CSV table of C-alpha atoms and ligand atoms in Angstrom, one decimal:
chain,number,residue,atom,x,y,z
A,1,UNK,CA,101.7,95.2,-51.3
A,2,UNK,CA,102.2,95.1,-47.5
A,3,UNK,CA,105.1,93.0,-46.4
A,4,UNK,CA,104.8,91.3,-43.0
A,5,UNK,CA,107.6,89.6,-41.1
A,6,UNK,CA,106.2,86.9,-38.8
A,7,UNK,CA,108.6,86.0,-36.0
A,8,UNK,CA,107.2,83.0,-34.2
A,9,UNK,CA,108.9,79.7,-33.3
A,10,UNK,CA,105.7,77.6,-33.1
A,11,UNK,CA,105.4,76.4,-36.6
A,12,UNK,CA,101.7,75.7,-36.4
A,13,UNK,CA,100.9,79.2,-35.3
A,14,UNK,CA,103.3,80.7,-37.8
A,15,UNK,CA,101.8,78.7,-40.6
A,16,UNK,CA,98.3,79.6,-39.6
A,17,UNK,CA,99.1,83.4,-39.6
A,18,UNK,CA,101.0,83.2,-42.9
A,19,UNK,CA,98.1,81.4,-44.7
A,20,UNK,CA,95.5,83.7,-43.3
A,21,UNK,CA,97.4,86.9,-44.1
A,22,UNK,CA,98.4,85.6,-47.6
A,23,UNK,CA,94.7,85.1,-48.3
A,24,UNK,CA,94.1,88.8,-47.4
A,25,UNK,CA,96.8,89.9,-49.8
A,26,UNK,CA,99.7,90.4,-47.4
A,27,UNK,CA,103.2,89.1,-48.4
A,28,UNK,CA,104.6,87.1,-45.5
A,29,UNK,CA,108.0,86.0,-44.5
A,30,UNK,CA,108.5,83.7,-41.5
A,31,UNK,CA,111.4,83.7,-39.1
A,32,UNK,CA,111.4,80.9,-36.4
A,33,UNK,CA,114.0,82.5,-34.1
A,34,UNK,CA,115.3,86.0,-33.2
A,35,UNK,CA,118.6,85.8,-35.0
A,36,UNK,CA,117.0,84.8,-38.3
A,37,UNK,CA,114.7,87.8,-37.8
A,38,UNK,CA,117.7,90.1,-37.4
A,39,UNK,CA,119.3,88.7,-40.6
A,40,UNK,CA,116.1,89.2,-42.5
A,41,UNK,CA,115.7,92.8,-41.2
A,42,UNK,CA,119.1,93.7,-42.3
A,43,UNK,CA,118.5,93.0,-46.0
A,44,UNK,CA,114.7,93.4,-46.4
A,45,UNK,CA,112.2,96.1,-45.8
A,46,UNK,CA,109.0,95.2,-44.0
A,47,UNK,CA,105.8,97.2,-43.3
A,48,UNK,CA,104.8,95.3,-40.2
A,49,UNK,CA,106.3,92.8,-37.8
A,50,UNK,CA,104.3,90.2,-35.8
A,51,UNK,CA,106.6,89.4,-32.9
A,52,UNK,CA,106.4,86.5,-30.5
A,53,UNK,CA,107.8,87.2,-27.0
A,54,UNK,CA,109.2,83.8,-26.2
A,55,UNK,CA,111.8,83.0,-28.9
A,56,UNK,CA,115.0,81.0,-29.0
A,57,UNK,CA,118.3,82.9,-29.0
A,58,UNK,CA,117.0,86.4,-28.9
A,59,UNK,CA,113.6,87.0,-27.4
A,60,UNK,CA,110.9,89.4,-28.5
A,61,UNK,CA,111.7,92.1,-25.9
A,62,UNK,CA,115.4,92.1,-27.0
A,63,UNK,CA,114.4,92.1,-30.6
A,64,UNK,CA,112.1,95.1,-30.4
A,65,UNK,CA,115.1,97.2,-29.2
A,66,UNK,CA,116.8,96.4,-32.4
A,67,UNK,CA,113.6,97.0,-34.5
A,68,UNK,CA,112.7,100.4,-32.9
A,69,UNK,CA,115.2,102.5,-34.9
A,70,UNK,CA,113.9,100.9,-38.2
A,71,UNK,CA,110.5,102.5,-37.4
A,72,UNK,CA,108.5,99.4,-38.4
A,73,UNK,CA,105.2,98.9,-36.5
A,74,UNK,CA,105.3,95.8,-34.2
A,75,UNK,CA,102.4,93.8,-32.9
A,76,UNK,CA,103.4,91.4,-30.0
A,77,UNK,CA,102.1,87.9,-30.0
A,78,UNK,CA,102.3,86.7,-26.4
A,79,UNK,CA,101.4,83.4,-24.8
A,80,UNK,CA,101.4,84.8,-21.4
A,81,UNK,CA,98.2,86.5,-20.5
A,82,UNK,CA,100.1,88.6,-18.0
A,83,UNK,CA,99.4,92.3,-17.6
A,84,UNK,CA,103.1,92.9,-16.9
A,85,UNK,CA,104.2,91.4,-20.2
A,86,UNK,CA,101.7,93.4,-22.2
A,87,UNK,CA,102.6,96.6,-20.5
A,88,UNK,CA,106.3,95.9,-21.0
A,89,UNK,CA,105.7,95.3,-24.7
A,90,UNK,CA,103.8,98.5,-25.1
A,91,UNK,CA,106.4,100.4,-23.2
A,92,UNK,CA,109.1,99.1,-25.4
A,93,UNK,CA,107.3,100.6,-28.4
A,94,UNK,CA,104.9,97.9,-29.7
A,95,UNK,CA,101.9,99.3,-31.4
A,96,UNK,CA,99.6,96.5,-30.1
A,97,UNK,CA,99.6,93.0,-28.7
A,98,UNK,CA,97.6,89.9,-29.1
A,99,UNK,CA,97.3,87.0,-26.6
A,100,UNK,CA,97.6,83.4,-27.7
A,101,UNK,CA,95.3,81.6,-28.4
A,102,UNK,CA,93.6,84.2,-30.6
A,103,UNK,CA,91.1,84.2,-33.4
A,104,UNK,CA,92.6,85.1,-36.8
A,105,UNK,CA,89.8,87.6,-37.3
A,106,UNK,CA,91.0,89.5,-34.3
A,107,UNK,CA,94.6,89.5,-35.5
A,108,UNK,CA,93.4,90.8,-38.9
A,109,UNK,CA,91.4,93.6,-37.3
A,110,UNK,CA,94.4,94.7,-35.1
A,111,UNK,CA,96.7,94.7,-38.2
A,112,UNK,CA,94.2,96.8,-40.0
A,113,UNK,CA,94.1,99.4,-37.3
A,114,UNK,CA,97.8,99.5,-36.9
A,115,UNK,CA,98.4,99.9,-40.7
A,116,UNK,CA,95.8,102.6,-41.0
A,117,UNK,CA,97.3,104.5,-38.0
A,118,UNK,CA,100.7,104.3,-39.7
A,119,UNK,CA,99.5,105.4,-43.1
A,120,UNK,CA,97.6,108.3,-41.4
A,121,UNK,CA,100.8,109.6,-39.7
A,122,UNK,CA,102.6,109.3,-43.0
A,123,UNK,CA,100.1,111.3,-45.1
A,124,UNK,CA,102.5,114.1,-45.5
A,125,UNK,CA,106.3,113.5,-45.2
A,126,UNK,CA,108.8,116.4,-44.9
A,127,UNK,CA,112.3,115.5,-45.6
A,128,UNK,CA,115.3,117.7,-46.6
A,129,UNK,CA,113.1,120.5,-47.8
A,130,UNK,CA,110.8,118.1,-49.8
A,131,UNK,CA,107.2,117.8,-49.0
A,132,UNK,CA,105.6,114.5,-50.1
A,133,UNK,CA,101.8,114.0,-49.9
A,134,UNK,CA,101.2,110.3,-50.0
A,135,UNK,CA,97.4,110.7,-50.7
A,136,UNK,CA,97.7,112.8,-53.8
A,137,UNK,CA,101.2,111.4,-54.7
A,138,UNK,CA,102.5,114.9,-55.1
A,139,UNK,CA,106.0,116.2,-54.3
A,140,UNK,CA,107.1,119.8,-53.8
A,141,UNK,CA,110.4,121.5,-53.1
A,142,UNK,CA,110.2,125.1,-51.8
A,143,UNK,CA,106.5,125.3,-52.8
A,144,UNK,CA,107.2,124.2,-56.4
A,145,UNK,CA,105.8,120.9,-57.5
A,146,UNK,CA,108.1,118.3,-59.0
A,147,UNK,CA,106.8,116.0,-61.7
A,148,UNK,CA,107.9,112.4,-61.1
A,149,UNK,CA,107.0,109.2,-62.9
A,150,UNK,CA,105.3,106.6,-60.9
A,151,UNK,CA,108.5,104.6,-60.6
A,152,UNK,CA,110.5,107.7,-59.4
A,153,UNK,CA,107.8,108.5,-56.9
A,154,UNK,CA,107.7,105.0,-55.4
A,155,UNK,CA,111.5,105.1,-55.2
A,156,UNK,CA,111.5,108.5,-53.5
A,157,UNK,CA,108.9,107.3,-51.0
A,158,UNK,CA,110.9,104.2,-50.2
A,159,UNK,CA,114.0,106.2,-49.4
A,160,UNK,CA,112.0,108.9,-47.5
A,161,UNK,CA,110.5,106.2,-45.3
A,162,UNK,CA,113.8,104.5,-44.7
A,163,UNK,CA,116.3,107.3,-44.1
A,164,UNK,CA,119.9,106.5,-43.2
A,165,UNK,CA,119.5,102.9,-44.2
A,166,UNK,CA,121.6,101.2,-46.8
A,167,UNK,CA,119.2,99.9,-49.4
A,168,UNK,CA,120.2,97.0,-51.6
A,169,UNK,CA,119.5,97.3,-55.3
A,170,UNK,CA,117.6,94.0,-55.0
A,171,UNK,CA,115.4,95.4,-52.3
A,172,UNK,CA,114.7,98.6,-54.3
A,173,UNK,CA,113.9,96.6,-57.3
A,174,UNK,CA,111.6,94.2,-55.5
A,175,UNK,CA,109.7,97.1,-53.8
A,176,UNK,CA,109.4,99.3,-56.8
A,177,UNK,CA,109.1,97.0,-59.7
A,178,UNK,CA,108.2,93.7,-58.0
A,179,UNK,CA,109.8,90.4,-58.6
A,180,UNK,CA,113.4,89.3,-58.7
A,181,UNK,CA,116.2,91.7,-59.6
A,182,UNK,CA,117.6,90.8,-63.1
A,183,UNK,CA,121.2,90.0,-62.5
A,184,UNK,CA,123.6,92.8,-63.7
A,185,UNK,CA,120.8,95.1,-64.4
A,186,UNK,CA,121.3,98.9,-64.4
A,187,UNK,CA,117.7,99.8,-64.2
A,188,UNK,CA,117.8,100.7,-60.5
A,189,UNK,CA,120.9,103.0,-60.9
A,190,UNK,CA,119.4,104.7,-63.9
A,191,UNK,CA,116.1,105.5,-62.1
A,192,UNK,CA,117.9,106.6,-58.9
A,193,UNK,CA,120.1,109.0,-60.8
A,194,UNK,CA,117.2,110.5,-62.6
A,195,UNK,CA,115.0,110.8,-59.5
A,196,UNK,CA,117.7,112.3,-57.3
A,197,UNK,CA,118.4,114.9,-59.9
A,198,UNK,CA,114.8,115.9,-60.2
A,199,UNK,CA,114.3,116.2,-56.4
A,200,UNK,CA,117.7,117.7,-55.6
A,201,UNK,CA,119.1,114.7,-53.7
A,202,UNK,CA,122.4,114.5,-55.6
A,203,UNK,CA,124.3,115.3,-52.5
A,204,UNK,CA,122.4,113.2,-50.0
A,205,UNK,CA,121.3,110.1,-51.9
A,206,UNK,CA,124.6,108.3,-52.0
A,207,UNK,CA,125.8,105.2,-53.6
A,208,UNK,CA,126.9,102.5,-51.1
A,209,UNK,CA,129.7,100.4,-52.6
A,210,UNK,CA,128.5,96.9,-53.7
A,211,UNK,CA,125.1,97.4,-51.9
A,212,UNK,CA,123.0,100.2,-53.5
A,213,UNK,CA,122.0,103.5,-52.0
A,214,UNK,CA,121.5,105.4,-48.8
A,215,UNK,CA,119.7,108.6,-48.0
A,216,UNK,CA,121.9,110.6,-45.7
A,217,UNK,CA,119.7,113.1,-43.8
A,218,UNK,CA,120.3,114.2,-40.2
A,219,UNK,CA,118.4,112.3,-37.5
B,1,LIG,CA1,107.3,81.2,-28.7
């Protein structure tokens, strides 16, 4: 499940993108201004952001400064077919850009390339002495393989890909199990405790009061 945040204030374009991406199996959320996008990014995890440049309140160029530390790939959507805008977007860290009006088929192709590039970079993650191979779904510490359940593995990967970020129990549940977090459930806590013991993260995967958990590793 690839989650996409569409930040675009023109409802017709936003709808068109959402419908087309949903048909391809992407899970989409729409924000119609920059501030809403910031709110959504604070409590949700996305795999890709489609970002319009001209937005009310906070524009796309300001927003990408905020997004960069989250390490989520961004594709700029720009109305201005100006070389300067495109260069600025890429310099600010966007993976790609697309100029309005565009054909959906082109957008899909660009998304495909960006997602493949990201997954490729991510094939082997090294974090706090752990080695995670995302192709074989194997995990090692100091050369010794650790056996994890599928749930534990997905949880580990979620934290490894979002270090230093407070993760809500609701978000963890949604990403690992799918669907709405059952109110008052202890399922996330139980699995986090078991997983962090197995991989040796007792000291660094910390509970965040009233929120969930955060992986504390140096930058
Ligand atoms: Ca706009």
